[in-house]
Short mmCIF file of C-alpha atoms in Angstrom, two decimals:
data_model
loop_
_atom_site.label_atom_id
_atom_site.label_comp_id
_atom_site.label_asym_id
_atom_site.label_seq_id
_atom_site.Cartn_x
_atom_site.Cartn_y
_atom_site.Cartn_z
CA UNK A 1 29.08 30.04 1.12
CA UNK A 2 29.24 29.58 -2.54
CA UNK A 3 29.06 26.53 -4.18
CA UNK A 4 30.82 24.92 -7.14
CA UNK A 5 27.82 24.32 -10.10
CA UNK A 6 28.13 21.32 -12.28
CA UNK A 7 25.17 21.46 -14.91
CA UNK A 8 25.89 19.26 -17.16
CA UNK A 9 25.43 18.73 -20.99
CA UNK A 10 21.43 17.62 -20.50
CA UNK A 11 21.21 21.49 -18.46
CA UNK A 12 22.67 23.41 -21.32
CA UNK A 13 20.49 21.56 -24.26
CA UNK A 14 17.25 19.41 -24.17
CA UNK A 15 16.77 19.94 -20.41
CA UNK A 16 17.87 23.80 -20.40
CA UNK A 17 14.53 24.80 -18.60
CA UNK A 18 15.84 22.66 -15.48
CA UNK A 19 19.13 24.63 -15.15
CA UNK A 20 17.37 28.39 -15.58
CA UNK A 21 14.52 27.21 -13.04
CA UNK A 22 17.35 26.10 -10.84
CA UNK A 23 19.09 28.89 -11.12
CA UNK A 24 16.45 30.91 -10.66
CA UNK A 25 15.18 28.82 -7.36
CA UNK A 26 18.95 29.39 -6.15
CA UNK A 27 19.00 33.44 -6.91
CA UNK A 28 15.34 33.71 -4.89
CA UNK A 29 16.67 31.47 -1.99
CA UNK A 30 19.86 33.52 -1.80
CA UNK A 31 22.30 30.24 -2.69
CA UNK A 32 25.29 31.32 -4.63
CA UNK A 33 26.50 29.24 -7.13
CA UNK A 34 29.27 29.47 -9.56
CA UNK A 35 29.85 27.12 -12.66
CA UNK A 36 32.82 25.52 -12.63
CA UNK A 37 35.11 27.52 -15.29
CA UNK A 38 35.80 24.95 -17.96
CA UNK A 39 33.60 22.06 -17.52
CA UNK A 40 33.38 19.12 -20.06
CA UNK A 41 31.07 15.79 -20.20
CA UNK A 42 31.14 13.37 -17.47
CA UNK A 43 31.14 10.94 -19.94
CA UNK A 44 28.34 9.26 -18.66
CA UNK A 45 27.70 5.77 -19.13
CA UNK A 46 29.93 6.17 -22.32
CA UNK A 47 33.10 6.98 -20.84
CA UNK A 48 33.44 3.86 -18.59
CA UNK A 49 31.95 1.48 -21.01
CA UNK A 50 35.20 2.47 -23.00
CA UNK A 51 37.72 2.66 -20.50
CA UNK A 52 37.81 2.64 -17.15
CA UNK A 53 40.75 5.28 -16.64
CA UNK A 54 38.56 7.17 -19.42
CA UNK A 55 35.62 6.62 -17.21
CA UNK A 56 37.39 7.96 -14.10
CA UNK A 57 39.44 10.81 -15.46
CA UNK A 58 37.04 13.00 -17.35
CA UNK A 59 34.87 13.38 -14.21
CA UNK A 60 37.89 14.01 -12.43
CA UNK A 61 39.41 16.51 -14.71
CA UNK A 62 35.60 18.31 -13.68
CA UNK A 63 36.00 18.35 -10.10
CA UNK A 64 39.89 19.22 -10.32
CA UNK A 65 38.87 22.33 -12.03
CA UNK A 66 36.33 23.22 -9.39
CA UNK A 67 39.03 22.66 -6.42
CA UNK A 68 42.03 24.53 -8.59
CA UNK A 69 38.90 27.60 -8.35
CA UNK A 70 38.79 26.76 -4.59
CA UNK A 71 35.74 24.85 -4.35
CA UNK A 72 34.84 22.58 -1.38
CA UNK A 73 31.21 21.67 -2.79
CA UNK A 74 29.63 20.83 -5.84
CA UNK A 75 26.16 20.52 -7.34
CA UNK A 76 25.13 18.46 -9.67
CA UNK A 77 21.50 18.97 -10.84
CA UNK A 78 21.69 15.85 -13.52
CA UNK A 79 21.85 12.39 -11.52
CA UNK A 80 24.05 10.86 -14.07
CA UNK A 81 26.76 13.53 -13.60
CA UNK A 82 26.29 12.93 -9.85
CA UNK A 83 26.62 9.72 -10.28
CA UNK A 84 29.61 9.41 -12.33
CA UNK A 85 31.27 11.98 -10.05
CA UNK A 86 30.57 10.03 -6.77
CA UNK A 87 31.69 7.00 -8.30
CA UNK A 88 34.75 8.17 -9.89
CA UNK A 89 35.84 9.79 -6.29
CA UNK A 90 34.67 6.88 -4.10
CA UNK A 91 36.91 4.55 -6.57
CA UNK A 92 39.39 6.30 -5.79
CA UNK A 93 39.25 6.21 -1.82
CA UNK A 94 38.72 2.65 -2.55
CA UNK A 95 41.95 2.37 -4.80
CA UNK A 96 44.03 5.03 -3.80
CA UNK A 97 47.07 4.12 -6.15
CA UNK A 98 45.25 5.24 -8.85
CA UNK A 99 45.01 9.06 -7.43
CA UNK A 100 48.95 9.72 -9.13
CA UNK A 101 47.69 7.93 -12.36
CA UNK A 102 44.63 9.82 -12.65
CA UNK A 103 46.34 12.93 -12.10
CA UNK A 104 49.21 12.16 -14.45
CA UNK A 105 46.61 11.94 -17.19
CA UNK A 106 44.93 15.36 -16.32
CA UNK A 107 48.40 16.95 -15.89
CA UNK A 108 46.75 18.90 -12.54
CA UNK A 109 46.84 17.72 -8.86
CA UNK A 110 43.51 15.77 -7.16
CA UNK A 111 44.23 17.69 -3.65
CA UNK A 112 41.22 17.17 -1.90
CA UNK A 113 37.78 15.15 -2.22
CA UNK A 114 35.22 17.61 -2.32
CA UNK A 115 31.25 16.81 -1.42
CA UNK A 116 28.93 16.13 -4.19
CA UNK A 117 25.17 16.98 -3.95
CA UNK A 118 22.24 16.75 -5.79
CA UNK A 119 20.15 20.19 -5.49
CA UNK A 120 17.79 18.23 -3.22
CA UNK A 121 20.51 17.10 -0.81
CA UNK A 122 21.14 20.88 -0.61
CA UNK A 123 17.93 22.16 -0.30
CA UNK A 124 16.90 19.57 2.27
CA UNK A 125 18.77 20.24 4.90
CA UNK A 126 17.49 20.93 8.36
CA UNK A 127 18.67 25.01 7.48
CA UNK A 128 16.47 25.26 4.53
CA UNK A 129 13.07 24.45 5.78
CA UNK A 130 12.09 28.07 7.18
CA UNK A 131 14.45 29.61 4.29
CA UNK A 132 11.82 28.08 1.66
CA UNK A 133 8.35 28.34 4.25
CA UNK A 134 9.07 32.12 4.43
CA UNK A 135 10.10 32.41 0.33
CA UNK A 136 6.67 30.84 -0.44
CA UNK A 137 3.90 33.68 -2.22
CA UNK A 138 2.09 31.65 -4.14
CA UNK A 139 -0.40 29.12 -2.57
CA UNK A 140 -0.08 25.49 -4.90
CA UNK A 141 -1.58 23.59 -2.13
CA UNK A 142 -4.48 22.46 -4.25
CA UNK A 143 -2.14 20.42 -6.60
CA UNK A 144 -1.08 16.98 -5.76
CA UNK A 145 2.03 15.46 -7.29
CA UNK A 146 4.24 12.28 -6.97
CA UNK A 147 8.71 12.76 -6.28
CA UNK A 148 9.81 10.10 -8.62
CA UNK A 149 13.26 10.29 -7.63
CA UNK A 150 14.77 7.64 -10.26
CA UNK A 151 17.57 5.35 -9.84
CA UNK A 152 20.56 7.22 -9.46
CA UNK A 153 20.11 9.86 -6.71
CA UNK A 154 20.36 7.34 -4.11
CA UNK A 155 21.82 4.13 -5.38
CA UNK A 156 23.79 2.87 -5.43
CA UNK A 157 23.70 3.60 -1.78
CA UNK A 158 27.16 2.51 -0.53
CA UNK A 159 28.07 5.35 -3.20
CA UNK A 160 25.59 7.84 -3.16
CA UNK A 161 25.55 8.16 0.29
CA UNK A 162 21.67 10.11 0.25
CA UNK A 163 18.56 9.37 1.39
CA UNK A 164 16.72 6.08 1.75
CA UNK A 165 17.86 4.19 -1.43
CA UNK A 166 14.38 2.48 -2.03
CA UNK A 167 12.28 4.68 -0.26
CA UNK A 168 13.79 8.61 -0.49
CA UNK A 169 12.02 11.60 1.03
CA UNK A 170 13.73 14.65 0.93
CA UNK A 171 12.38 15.45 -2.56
CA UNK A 172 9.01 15.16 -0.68
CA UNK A 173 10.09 16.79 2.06
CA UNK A 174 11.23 20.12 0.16
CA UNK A 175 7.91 20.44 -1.88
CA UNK A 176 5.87 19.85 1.11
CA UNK A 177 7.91 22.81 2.85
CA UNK A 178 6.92 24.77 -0.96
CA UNK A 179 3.50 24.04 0.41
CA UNK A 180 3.20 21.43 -2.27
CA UNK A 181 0.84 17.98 -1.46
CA UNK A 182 3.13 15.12 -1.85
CA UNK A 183 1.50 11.30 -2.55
CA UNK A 184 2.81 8.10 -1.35
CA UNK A 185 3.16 5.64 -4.35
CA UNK A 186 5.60 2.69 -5.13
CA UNK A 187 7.62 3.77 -8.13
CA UNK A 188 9.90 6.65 -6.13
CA UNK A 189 12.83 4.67 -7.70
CA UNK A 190 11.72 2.50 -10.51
CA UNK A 191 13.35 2.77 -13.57
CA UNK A 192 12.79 4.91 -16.40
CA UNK A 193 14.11 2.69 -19.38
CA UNK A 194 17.54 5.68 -18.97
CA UNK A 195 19.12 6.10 -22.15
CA UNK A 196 16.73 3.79 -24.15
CA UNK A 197 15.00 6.67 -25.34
CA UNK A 198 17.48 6.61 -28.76
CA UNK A 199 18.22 2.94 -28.84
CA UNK A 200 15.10 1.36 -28.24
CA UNK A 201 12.18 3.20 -27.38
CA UNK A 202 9.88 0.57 -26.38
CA UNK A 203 11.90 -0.46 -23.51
CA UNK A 204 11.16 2.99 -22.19
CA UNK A 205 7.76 3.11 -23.29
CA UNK A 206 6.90 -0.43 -21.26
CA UNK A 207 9.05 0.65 -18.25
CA UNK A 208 7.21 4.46 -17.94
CA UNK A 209 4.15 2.60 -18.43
CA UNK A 210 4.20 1.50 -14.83
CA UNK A 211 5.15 4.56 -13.45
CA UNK A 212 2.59 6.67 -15.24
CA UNK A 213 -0.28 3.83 -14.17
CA UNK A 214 0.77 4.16 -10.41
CA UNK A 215 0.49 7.81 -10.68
CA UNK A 216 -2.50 7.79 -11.86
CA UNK A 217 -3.57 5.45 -9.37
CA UNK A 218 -2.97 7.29 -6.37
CA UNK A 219 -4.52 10.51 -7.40
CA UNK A 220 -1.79 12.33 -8.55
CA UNK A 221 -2.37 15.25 -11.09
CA UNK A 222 1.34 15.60 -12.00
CA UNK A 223 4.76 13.83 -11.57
CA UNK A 224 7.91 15.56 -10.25
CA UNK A 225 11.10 14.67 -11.56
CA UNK A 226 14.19 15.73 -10.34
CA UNK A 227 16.57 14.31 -13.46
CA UNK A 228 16.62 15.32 -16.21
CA UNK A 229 16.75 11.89 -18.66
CA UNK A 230 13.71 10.84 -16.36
CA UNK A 231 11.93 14.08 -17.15
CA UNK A 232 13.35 13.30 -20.98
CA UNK A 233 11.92 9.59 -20.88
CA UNK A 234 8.34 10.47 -19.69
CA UNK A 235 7.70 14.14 -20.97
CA UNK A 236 8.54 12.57 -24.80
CA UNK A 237 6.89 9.19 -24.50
CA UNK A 238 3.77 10.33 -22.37
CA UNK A 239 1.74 10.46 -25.77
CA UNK A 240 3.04 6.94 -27.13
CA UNK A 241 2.18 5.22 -24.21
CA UNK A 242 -1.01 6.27 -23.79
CA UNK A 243 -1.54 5.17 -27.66
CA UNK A 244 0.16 1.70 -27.21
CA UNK A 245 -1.76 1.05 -23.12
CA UNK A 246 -4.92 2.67 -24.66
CA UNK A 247 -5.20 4.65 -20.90
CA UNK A 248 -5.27 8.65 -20.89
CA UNK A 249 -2.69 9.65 -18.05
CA UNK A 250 -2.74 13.29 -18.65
CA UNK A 251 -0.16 14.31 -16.48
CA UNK A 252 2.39 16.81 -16.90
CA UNK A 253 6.38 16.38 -15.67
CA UNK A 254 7.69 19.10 -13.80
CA UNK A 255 10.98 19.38 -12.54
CA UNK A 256 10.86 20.34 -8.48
CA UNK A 257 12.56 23.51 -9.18
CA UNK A 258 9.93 24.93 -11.83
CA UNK A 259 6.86 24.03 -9.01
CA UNK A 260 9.03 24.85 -6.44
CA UNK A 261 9.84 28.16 -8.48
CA UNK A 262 6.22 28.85 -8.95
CA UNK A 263 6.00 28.58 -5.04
CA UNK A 264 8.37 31.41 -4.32
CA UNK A 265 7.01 33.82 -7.04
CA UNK A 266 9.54 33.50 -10.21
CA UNK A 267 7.80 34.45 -12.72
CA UNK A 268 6.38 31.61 -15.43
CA UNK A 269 9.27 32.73 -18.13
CA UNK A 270 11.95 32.37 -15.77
CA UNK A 271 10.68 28.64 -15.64
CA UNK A 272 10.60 26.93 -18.85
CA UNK A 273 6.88 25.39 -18.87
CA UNK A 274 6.31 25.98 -22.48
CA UNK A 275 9.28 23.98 -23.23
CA UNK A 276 7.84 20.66 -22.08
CA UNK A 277 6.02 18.70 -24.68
CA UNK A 278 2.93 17.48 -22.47
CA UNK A 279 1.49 20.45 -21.71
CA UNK A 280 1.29 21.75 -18.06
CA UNK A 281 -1.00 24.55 -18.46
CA UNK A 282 -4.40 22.55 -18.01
CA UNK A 283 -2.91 21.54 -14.73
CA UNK A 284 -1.61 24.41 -13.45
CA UNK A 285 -4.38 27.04 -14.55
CA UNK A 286 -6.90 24.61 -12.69
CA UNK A 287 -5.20 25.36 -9.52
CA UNK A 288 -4.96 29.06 -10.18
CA UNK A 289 -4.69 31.86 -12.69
CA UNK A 290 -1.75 31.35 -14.75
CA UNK A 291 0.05 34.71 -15.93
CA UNK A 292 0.35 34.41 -20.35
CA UNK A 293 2.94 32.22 -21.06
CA UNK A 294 3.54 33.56 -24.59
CA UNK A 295 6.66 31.15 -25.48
CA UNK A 296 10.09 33.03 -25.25
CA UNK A 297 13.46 32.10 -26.98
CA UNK A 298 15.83 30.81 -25.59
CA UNK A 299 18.03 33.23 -25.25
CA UNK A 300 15.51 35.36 -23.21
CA UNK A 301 14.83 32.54 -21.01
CA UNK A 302 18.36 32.96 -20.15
CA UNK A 303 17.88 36.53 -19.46
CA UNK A 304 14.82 35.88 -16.96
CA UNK A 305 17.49 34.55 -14.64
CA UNK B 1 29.31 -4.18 -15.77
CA UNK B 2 31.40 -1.55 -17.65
CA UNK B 3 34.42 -4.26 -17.15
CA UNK B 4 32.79 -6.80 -19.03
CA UNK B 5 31.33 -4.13 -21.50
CA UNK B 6 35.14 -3.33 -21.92
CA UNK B 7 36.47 -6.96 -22.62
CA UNK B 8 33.54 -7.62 -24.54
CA UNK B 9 34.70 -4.90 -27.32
CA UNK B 10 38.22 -5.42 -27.08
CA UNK B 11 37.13 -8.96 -28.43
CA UNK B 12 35.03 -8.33 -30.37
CA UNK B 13 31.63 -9.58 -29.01
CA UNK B 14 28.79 -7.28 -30.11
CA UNK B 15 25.82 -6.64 -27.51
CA UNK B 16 22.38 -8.12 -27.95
CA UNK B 17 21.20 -4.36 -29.05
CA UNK B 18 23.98 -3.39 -31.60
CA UNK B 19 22.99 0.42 -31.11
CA UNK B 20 24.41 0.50 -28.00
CA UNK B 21 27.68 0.06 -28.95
CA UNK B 22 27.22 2.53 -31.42
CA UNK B 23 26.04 4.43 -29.12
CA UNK B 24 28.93 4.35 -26.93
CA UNK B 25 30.99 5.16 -29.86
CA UNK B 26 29.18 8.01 -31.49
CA UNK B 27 28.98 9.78 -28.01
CA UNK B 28 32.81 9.60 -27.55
CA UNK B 29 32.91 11.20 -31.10
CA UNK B 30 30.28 13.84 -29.82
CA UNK B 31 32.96 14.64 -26.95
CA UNK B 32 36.02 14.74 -29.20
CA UNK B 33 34.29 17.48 -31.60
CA UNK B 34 32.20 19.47 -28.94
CA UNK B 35 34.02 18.77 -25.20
CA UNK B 36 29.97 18.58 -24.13
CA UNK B 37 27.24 16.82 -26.04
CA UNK B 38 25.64 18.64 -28.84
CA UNK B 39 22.09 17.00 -28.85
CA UNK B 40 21.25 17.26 -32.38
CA UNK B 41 24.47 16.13 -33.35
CA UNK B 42 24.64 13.08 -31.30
CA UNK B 43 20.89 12.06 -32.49
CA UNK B 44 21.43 12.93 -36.25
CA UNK B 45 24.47 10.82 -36.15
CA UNK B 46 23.31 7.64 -34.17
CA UNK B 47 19.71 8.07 -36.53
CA UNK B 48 22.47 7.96 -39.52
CA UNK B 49 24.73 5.18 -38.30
CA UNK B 50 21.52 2.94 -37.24
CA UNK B 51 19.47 3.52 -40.57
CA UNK B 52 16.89 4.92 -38.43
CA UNK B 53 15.99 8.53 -39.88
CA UNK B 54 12.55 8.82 -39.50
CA UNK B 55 10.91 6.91 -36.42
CA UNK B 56 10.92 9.77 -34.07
CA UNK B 57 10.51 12.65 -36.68
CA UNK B 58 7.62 13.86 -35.38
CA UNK B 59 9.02 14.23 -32.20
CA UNK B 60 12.32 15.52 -33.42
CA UNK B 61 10.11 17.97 -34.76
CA UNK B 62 8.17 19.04 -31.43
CA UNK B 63 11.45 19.28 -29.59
CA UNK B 64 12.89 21.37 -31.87
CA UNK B 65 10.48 23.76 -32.45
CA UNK B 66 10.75 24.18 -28.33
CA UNK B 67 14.26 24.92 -28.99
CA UNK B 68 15.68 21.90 -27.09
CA UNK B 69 17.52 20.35 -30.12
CA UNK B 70 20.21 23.43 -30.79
CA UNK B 71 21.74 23.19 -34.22
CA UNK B 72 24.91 24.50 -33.36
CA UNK B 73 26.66 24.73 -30.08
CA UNK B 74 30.21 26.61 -30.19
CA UNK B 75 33.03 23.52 -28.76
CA UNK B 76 33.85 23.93 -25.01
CA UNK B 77 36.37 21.64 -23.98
CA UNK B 78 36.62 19.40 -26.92
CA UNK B 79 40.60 20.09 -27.16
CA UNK B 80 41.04 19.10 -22.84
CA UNK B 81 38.77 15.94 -23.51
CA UNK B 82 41.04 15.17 -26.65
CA UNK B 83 43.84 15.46 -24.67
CA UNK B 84 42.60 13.27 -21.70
CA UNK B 85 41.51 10.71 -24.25
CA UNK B 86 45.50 10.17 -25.57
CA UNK B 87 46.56 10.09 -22.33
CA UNK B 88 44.26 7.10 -21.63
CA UNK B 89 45.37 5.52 -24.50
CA UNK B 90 48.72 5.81 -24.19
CA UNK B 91 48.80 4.46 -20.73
CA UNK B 92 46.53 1.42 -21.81
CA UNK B 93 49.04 1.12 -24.57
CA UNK B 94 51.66 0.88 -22.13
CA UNK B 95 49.77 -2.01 -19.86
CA UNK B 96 48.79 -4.19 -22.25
CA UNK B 97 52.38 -4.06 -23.50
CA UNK B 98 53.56 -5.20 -20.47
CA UNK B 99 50.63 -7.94 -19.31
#
């Protein structure tokens, strides 16, 4: 089975070291991916608030372009993209007269509605759970981390379709199958401040605030993040928050495929720690001996894939 | 939400944070040019637009030395996002013509 890939405009910029961990986790558990040939912006949140046929056709044109290659199933690593492609399809089951209007703008036929996933909704299934127990080399049972899922992944739910919309697991489920400690905590789906960061900073700072304080309160030595504007929002505001709260969190953001990566044995480079601005290293070389993680460029991280 | 964000603009209301109209508008420009977001682009331009250059220098700083704000990124897709854009505009053309 191989699946369409979606990554995104985050995956191929700010939030590259998600999409070569990813890939990377993919290539180790034998998951075949292939990007869809083409792809532009979903046109996140900017698309719609313009238009709504702008809104629904550029994610569309995206998942024509994966059917014309003969794709049933797409991933979508960045929630936002998952979320604009979920929305854009389930509009359209809603409203089926606008199907011929949608495809009269793209100039190419919608035949089909193919599934959308998040990684996670992959990787937790049922089939999975002795695929990753038996990939696992490295031991990270010592380290104990929070999923902070977000708010997109699962909500809203009637569109998503995933999980438990307040109270999601599977992210929690996969690590703990990485051999990974997972902590109960109330901010799973709190908001981040989203794309605040740029417009108004403090909204982000106050809203991440909460997050990083429950963390902390549970015992948690790191927070997993499994979009990457969340992983954005906290990773670049850690420092400011902690100067404006007057707290020390200390705690690193990984994204589930880098720990999950480390699990299975892909080597540091192929994982993109040294690209995250708190630094993960006091974490992880407490929990065991970290290889040198001499920074590489970016084009060799590519190449570690 | 994105209904009344749309009326809202076509009348000319501006939101209670004016950046994120600009926003909007810059990252539409981003597409036209690029077809996917160029990061540095899409900050240097909303820091220009907003008179905001050097709040988050330092941090501008720290990401790019990690290489995650690319100063260049070759255009991929900016011609079929173009296209799609007239397309929408034409037909919106065409309905509020007719309403």
């Amino acid at each position: 089975m191989k699946y369409a890939y979606y990554p995104g405009c985050a995956l191929e910029g700010m939030n590259i070291e998600y999409n070569v961990s990813l890939r990377n986790l993919f290539d180790r558990l034998e998951i075949e991916v292939e990007e869809i040939p083409g792809w532009i912006c979903c046109g996140t949140l900017a698309a719609p608030s313009t238009s709504r046929l702008l809104g629904l056709s550029v994610p569309l044109w995206n998942v024509a372009k994966a059917l014309e290659a003969r794709h049933d199933q797409i991933i979508a690593p960045c929630s936002a993209c998952l979320y604009h492609f979920k929305s854009a399809l389930h509009e359209l089951e809603e409203e089926p007269s606008l199907v011929s209007e949608i495809e009269e703008i793209l100039g190419v036929p919608l035949d089909g509605k193919p599934k959308i996933m998040h990684p996670i909704e992959l990787l937790s299934g049922e089939e999975f759970e002795t695929i990753i127990k038996e990939a696992v080399v490295n031991d990270l049972s010592g380290l104990k981390v929070v999923c902070y899922y977000g708010c997109l992944i699962t909500r809203p739910p009637k569109v998503m379709q995933f999980d438990v919309a307040e109270y999601p697991q599977s992210m929690d489920r996969i690590l703990r199958w990485a051999g990974i400690q997972t902590l109960d905590w109330a901010c799973k789906t709190e908001c981040c401040g989203a794309n605040f960061n740029l417009l108004e900073p403090e909204i982000v700072i106050d809203l991440s605030n909460r997050i990083f304080a429950e963390a902390k309160a549970v015992g948690a030595e790191a927070i997993v993040v499994a979009c990457p504007m969340c992983h954005g929002n906290l990773d670049t505001r850690e420092s400011e928050i902690e100067a404006k709260f007057n707290v020390q969190y200390d705690l690193p953001i990984f994204y589930f495929s880098q720990l999950m990566g480390l699990a299975v044995g892909i080597p540091e480079a192929g994982l993109g720690f040294w690209k995250h601005v708190v630094d993960p290293g006091k974490v992880l070389s407490a929990k065991w001996e970290v290889e040198d993680s001499t920074p590489v460029t970016l084009k060799e991280l590519s190449r570690e894939r | 939400m994105n209904a009344a964000r749309i009326l809202a603009a076509r009348k000319g209301i501006k939101p209670k944070v004016e950046e994120v109209a600009i926003f909007y508008d810059t990252f539409i420009e981003n597409m036209m040019m690029f077809g996917r977001i160029n990061d540095l682009s899409l900050v240097a331009a909303m820091k220009l637009k907003t008179d905001d250059l050097f709040n988050d220098l330092p941090l501008g700083l720290k990401l790019f030395e990690r290489g995650k704000l690319q100063p260049f990124k070759f255009p991929s897709g900016a011609s079929e996002f173009r296209r799609i854009y007239e397309r929408v505009q034409e037909k919106e053309r065409g309905r509020r013509s007719r309403e």
